[in-house]
Short mmCIF file of C-alpha atoms in Angstrom, two decimals:
data_model
loop_
_atom_site.label_atom_id
_atom_site.label_comp_id
_atom_site.label_asym_id
_atom_site.label_seq_id
_atom_site.Cartn_x
_atom_site.Cartn_y
_atom_site.Cartn_z
CA HIS A 744 -23.21 35.40 -31.94
CA GLY A 745 -22.72 38.06 -29.02
CA VAL A 746 -25.34 40.24 -30.50
CA TRP A 747 -28.34 40.63 -28.12
CA GLN A 748 -27.27 41.82 -24.60
CA HIS A 749 -27.78 39.39 -21.92
CA PRO A 750 -26.93 40.33 -18.16
CA GLU A 751 -25.37 36.93 -17.56
CA PHE A 752 -24.09 35.35 -20.72
CA SER A 753 -22.86 38.42 -22.91
CA PRO A 754 -19.21 39.45 -23.23
CA ALA A 755 -18.45 42.78 -21.39
CA ALA A 756 -17.52 44.38 -24.59
CA ASN A 757 -20.85 43.96 -26.20
CA THR A 758 -22.83 47.08 -25.64
CA ASN A 759 -25.73 46.19 -28.01
CA GLU A 760 -25.65 49.37 -29.60
CA ASN A 761 -25.71 48.22 -33.16
CA GLU A 762 -26.18 44.80 -34.40
CA ILE A 763 -24.23 45.31 -37.56
CA SER A 764 -21.01 46.41 -35.48
CA ASN A 765 -21.59 43.65 -33.07
CA VAL A 766 -22.21 40.63 -34.97
CA ARG A 767 -19.55 37.72 -34.78
CA PHE A 768 -19.90 35.02 -36.98
CA HIS A 769 -19.11 31.30 -35.92
CA PRO A 770 -21.17 28.95 -38.04
CA TYR A 771 -21.76 25.29 -37.00
CA ALA A 772 -20.97 24.16 -40.64
CA VAL A 773 -17.37 24.75 -40.06
CA ARG A 774 -17.02 22.01 -37.29
CA LEU A 775 -19.39 19.76 -39.18
CA GLY A 776 -17.44 19.91 -42.29
CA HIS A 777 -14.20 19.09 -40.17
CA LEU A 778 -16.16 16.06 -38.73
CA LEU A 779 -17.48 14.76 -42.15
CA ALA A 780 -14.06 15.27 -43.70
CA ALA A 781 -12.30 13.20 -40.80
CA ASP A 782 -15.26 10.46 -41.53
CA ALA A 783 -13.75 10.49 -45.08
CA ALA A 784 -10.13 10.49 -44.22
CA ASP A 785 -9.85 13.73 -45.97
CA ALA A 786 -9.37 16.23 -43.05
CA ALA A 787 -5.51 16.96 -43.83
CA GLU A 788 -6.21 20.43 -45.40
CA GLY A 789 -8.07 21.67 -42.12
CA TYR A 790 -10.29 24.49 -42.90
CA LYS A 791 -10.00 24.12 -46.49
CA ALA A 792 -11.17 20.47 -46.23
CA ALA A 793 -14.08 21.43 -44.03
CA LEU A 794 -15.47 23.82 -46.42
CA ARG A 795 -15.70 20.94 -49.01
CA TYR A 796 -17.93 18.86 -46.79
CA ALA A 797 -20.29 21.42 -45.20
CA CYS A 798 -21.54 24.59 -46.69
CA VAL A 799 -23.35 27.35 -44.68
CA ARG A 800 -26.08 29.43 -45.94
CA ALA A 801 -27.00 31.73 -42.98
CA TYR A 802 -29.76 34.53 -43.30
CA SER A 803 -29.87 36.54 -40.05
CA GLY A 804 -33.36 37.71 -39.26
CA TRP A 805 -35.06 35.98 -41.97
CA THR A 806 -38.10 34.21 -41.48
CA ALA A 807 -38.71 30.66 -42.84
CA GLU A 808 -41.33 32.04 -45.35
CA GLU A 809 -38.52 34.34 -46.65
CA LEU A 810 -35.92 31.53 -46.69
CA THR A 811 -37.93 29.43 -49.17
CA PRO A 812 -36.82 30.96 -52.58
CA GLN A 813 -33.04 31.15 -51.18
CA LEU A 814 -33.33 27.29 -50.25
CA ASN A 815 -34.56 26.52 -53.67
CA ALA A 816 -31.85 28.33 -55.39
CA ALA A 817 -29.38 26.47 -53.03
CA LEU A 818 -30.76 23.33 -53.95
CA ARG A 819 -30.18 23.78 -57.65
CA GLU A 820 -26.39 24.54 -56.87
CA ARG A 821 -25.20 20.87 -56.86
CA PRO A 822 -26.35 17.41 -55.75
CA TRP A 823 -26.21 17.88 -52.00
CA ARG A 824 -25.72 14.94 -49.69
CA ALA A 825 -28.28 16.41 -47.15
CA ALA A 826 -29.75 19.68 -46.15
CA CYS A 827 -29.69 20.65 -42.36
CA VAL A 828 -32.63 23.12 -41.91
CA LEU A 829 -32.92 25.30 -38.66
CA ALA A 830 -35.59 27.83 -39.30
CA GLY A 831 -38.57 29.28 -37.49
CA THR A 832 -37.34 31.40 -34.55
CA ASN A 833 -37.32 34.80 -36.45
CA ASP A 834 -40.95 34.06 -37.42
CA ALA A 835 -41.89 33.66 -33.72
CA VAL A 836 -39.36 36.39 -32.22
CA LEU A 837 -39.60 39.33 -34.94
CA ALA A 838 -42.80 38.60 -36.87
CA GLY A 839 -44.81 37.18 -33.83
CA VAL A 840 -46.32 34.52 -35.83
CA ASP A 841 -48.16 31.57 -33.96
CA ALA A 842 -46.41 28.08 -33.71
CA ALA A 843 -48.95 26.36 -36.20
CA THR A 844 -48.26 28.79 -38.95
CA THR A 845 -44.49 28.72 -38.29
CA LEU A 846 -44.53 24.96 -38.56
CA ALA A 847 -46.26 25.23 -41.82
CA ARG A 848 -43.63 27.35 -43.22
CA ILE A 849 -40.82 25.14 -42.08
CA GLN A 850 -42.59 22.07 -43.65
CA ARG A 851 -42.53 23.96 -46.91
CA LEU A 852 -38.58 24.34 -46.62
CA HIS A 853 -38.62 20.36 -45.96
CA GLU A 854 -41.02 19.83 -48.83
CA ALA A 855 -38.64 21.81 -51.08
CA CYS A 856 -35.92 19.37 -50.11
CA ASP A 857 -37.77 16.57 -50.84
CA ALA A 858 -38.89 17.76 -54.35
CA ALA A 859 -34.99 18.27 -55.00
CA GLY A 860 -34.47 14.57 -53.82
CA VAL A 861 -32.14 16.11 -50.93
CA PRO A 862 -32.60 14.40 -47.41
CA VAL A 863 -33.47 16.77 -44.60
CA VAL A 864 -31.87 16.93 -41.06
CA VAL A 865 -34.42 18.85 -39.03
CA LEU A 866 -32.97 21.11 -36.43
CA THR A 867 -35.17 22.11 -33.35
CA PRO A 868 -34.69 25.82 -32.61
CA PRO A 869 -32.75 26.63 -29.28
CA ASP A 870 -34.28 28.36 -26.40
CA ALA A 871 -34.14 32.18 -26.14
CA ASP A 872 -34.37 34.57 -23.25
CA LEU A 873 -36.49 37.12 -25.01
CA ALA A 874 -36.70 39.38 -22.03
CA HIS A 875 -33.51 41.02 -23.15
CA HIS A 876 -34.17 40.92 -26.88
CA GLY A 877 -34.05 44.73 -28.08
CA LEU A 878 -36.99 44.20 -30.67
CA VAL A 879 -39.31 42.15 -28.89
CA PRO A 880 -41.93 44.10 -26.95
CA ALA A 881 -41.45 43.34 -23.09
CA GLU A 882 -45.09 42.23 -22.68
CA GLU A 883 -44.70 39.62 -25.51
CA ALA A 884 -41.63 38.19 -24.62
CA ALA A 885 -42.85 35.40 -22.59
CA GLN A 886 -45.43 34.42 -25.25
CA ARG A 887 -43.10 34.25 -28.17
CA ARG A 888 -40.62 32.39 -26.19
CA THR A 889 -43.38 29.88 -25.63
CA VAL A 890 -44.06 29.91 -29.49
CA ILE A 891 -40.43 28.75 -30.01
CA THR A 892 -40.90 25.97 -27.49
CA GLU A 893 -44.17 24.65 -29.36
CA VAL A 894 -42.45 25.00 -32.58
CA ALA A 895 -39.52 22.63 -31.43
CA ASP A 896 -42.11 20.27 -29.84
CA GLY A 897 -44.06 20.20 -33.19
CA LEU A 898 -40.72 19.41 -35.37
CA ILE A 899 -39.90 16.59 -33.04
CA ARG A 900 -43.51 15.23 -33.35
CA THR A 901 -43.54 15.54 -37.19
CA SER A 902 -40.10 14.11 -37.63
CA LYS A 903 -40.69 11.08 -35.72
CA LYS A 904 -44.07 10.55 -37.56
CA SER A 905 -42.25 11.11 -41.08
CA GLY A 906 -38.90 9.34 -40.15
CA ARG A 907 -36.86 12.29 -40.96
CA ALA A 908 -33.57 12.67 -39.35
CA LEU A 909 -33.68 14.89 -36.28
CA ALA A 910 -31.00 16.88 -34.61
CA ASP A 911 -32.62 18.17 -31.17
CA VAL A 912 -30.45 21.18 -30.83
CA ARG A 913 -32.70 22.54 -28.36
CA ALA A 914 -32.32 19.68 -25.82
CA ALA A 915 -28.47 19.68 -26.65
CA LEU A 916 -28.06 23.35 -25.81
CA PRO A 917 -29.97 24.42 -22.76
CA LEU A 918 -30.03 28.18 -22.11
CA CYS A 919 -26.59 28.57 -20.02
CA ALA A 920 -23.39 30.42 -20.11
CA ALA A 921 -21.96 27.19 -21.45
CA PHE A 922 -23.52 27.58 -24.83
CA PHE A 923 -24.62 30.89 -25.40
CA ASP A 924 -23.20 34.52 -25.03
CA ASP A 925 -26.29 36.44 -25.62
CA CYS A 926 -30.04 36.11 -25.16
CA LEU A 927 -30.55 34.39 -28.57
CA HIS A 928 -27.59 33.15 -30.29
CA PRO A 929 -25.37 30.25 -29.04
CA SER A 930 -21.64 30.91 -28.36
CA PRO A 931 -18.93 29.34 -30.64
CA ASP A 932 -18.93 26.35 -28.10
CA GLY A 933 -22.58 26.14 -28.53
CA TYR A 934 -22.37 26.18 -32.37
CA ASP A 935 -19.72 23.53 -32.02
CA ARG A 936 -21.98 21.45 -29.98
CA MET A 937 -24.77 22.08 -32.56
CA ALA A 938 -22.25 20.53 -35.08
CA ASP A 939 -21.62 17.52 -32.95
CA VAL A 940 -25.41 16.84 -32.44
CA ILE A 941 -26.06 17.16 -36.28
CA HIS A 942 -23.04 14.83 -37.31
CA ASP A 943 -24.51 12.37 -34.88
CA ALA A 944 -28.00 12.55 -36.40
CA LEU A 945 -26.49 12.16 -39.87
CA HIS A 946 -24.87 8.88 -38.79
CA ARG A 947 -27.89 7.67 -36.88
CA HIS A 948 -29.92 8.11 -40.14
CA GLY A 949 -27.55 6.67 -42.54
CA LEU A 950 -26.77 9.92 -44.21
#
């Protein structure tokens, strides 16, 4: 979070000079693990308990296509309760891939979970103000932002059709200072809100 400078959301200290030096990490998995540990009456150890119930695999800048072998490797690690899959934004933002291709790539991630017998929670990609993203050509920012919207809409449709668990992160995190601190990534409060939405989806779908 706090990587890509935004005139309204970004902390004043973020100069966006270097992604590596600016990157800060607040994965939604920590709060999700805490909520799941509380469900199991096993939250007494705090952070340690949270890590037992949710494990994060984050690959900043990777496309859904590039994530496929990483997911397959993770699925072999242990018998997972569920896999929460958030992917596709980088296909649209960085690679300039169209919505149909991006959706097909995400579907392959879901199918990998199916093959491993692991239920999927589908996460919709949040909105992004790409006019302020340093790697997106200015003349393409609006079109790539539209693709993210189309991907989110497509995931909602296909999830309803297939009966997959859906956590509509996009609807829960409108692009505003309450949930974002740069043009693309949620703030810590935004990531915690994501965890709440995913936790609700797990319960609604009996996972």
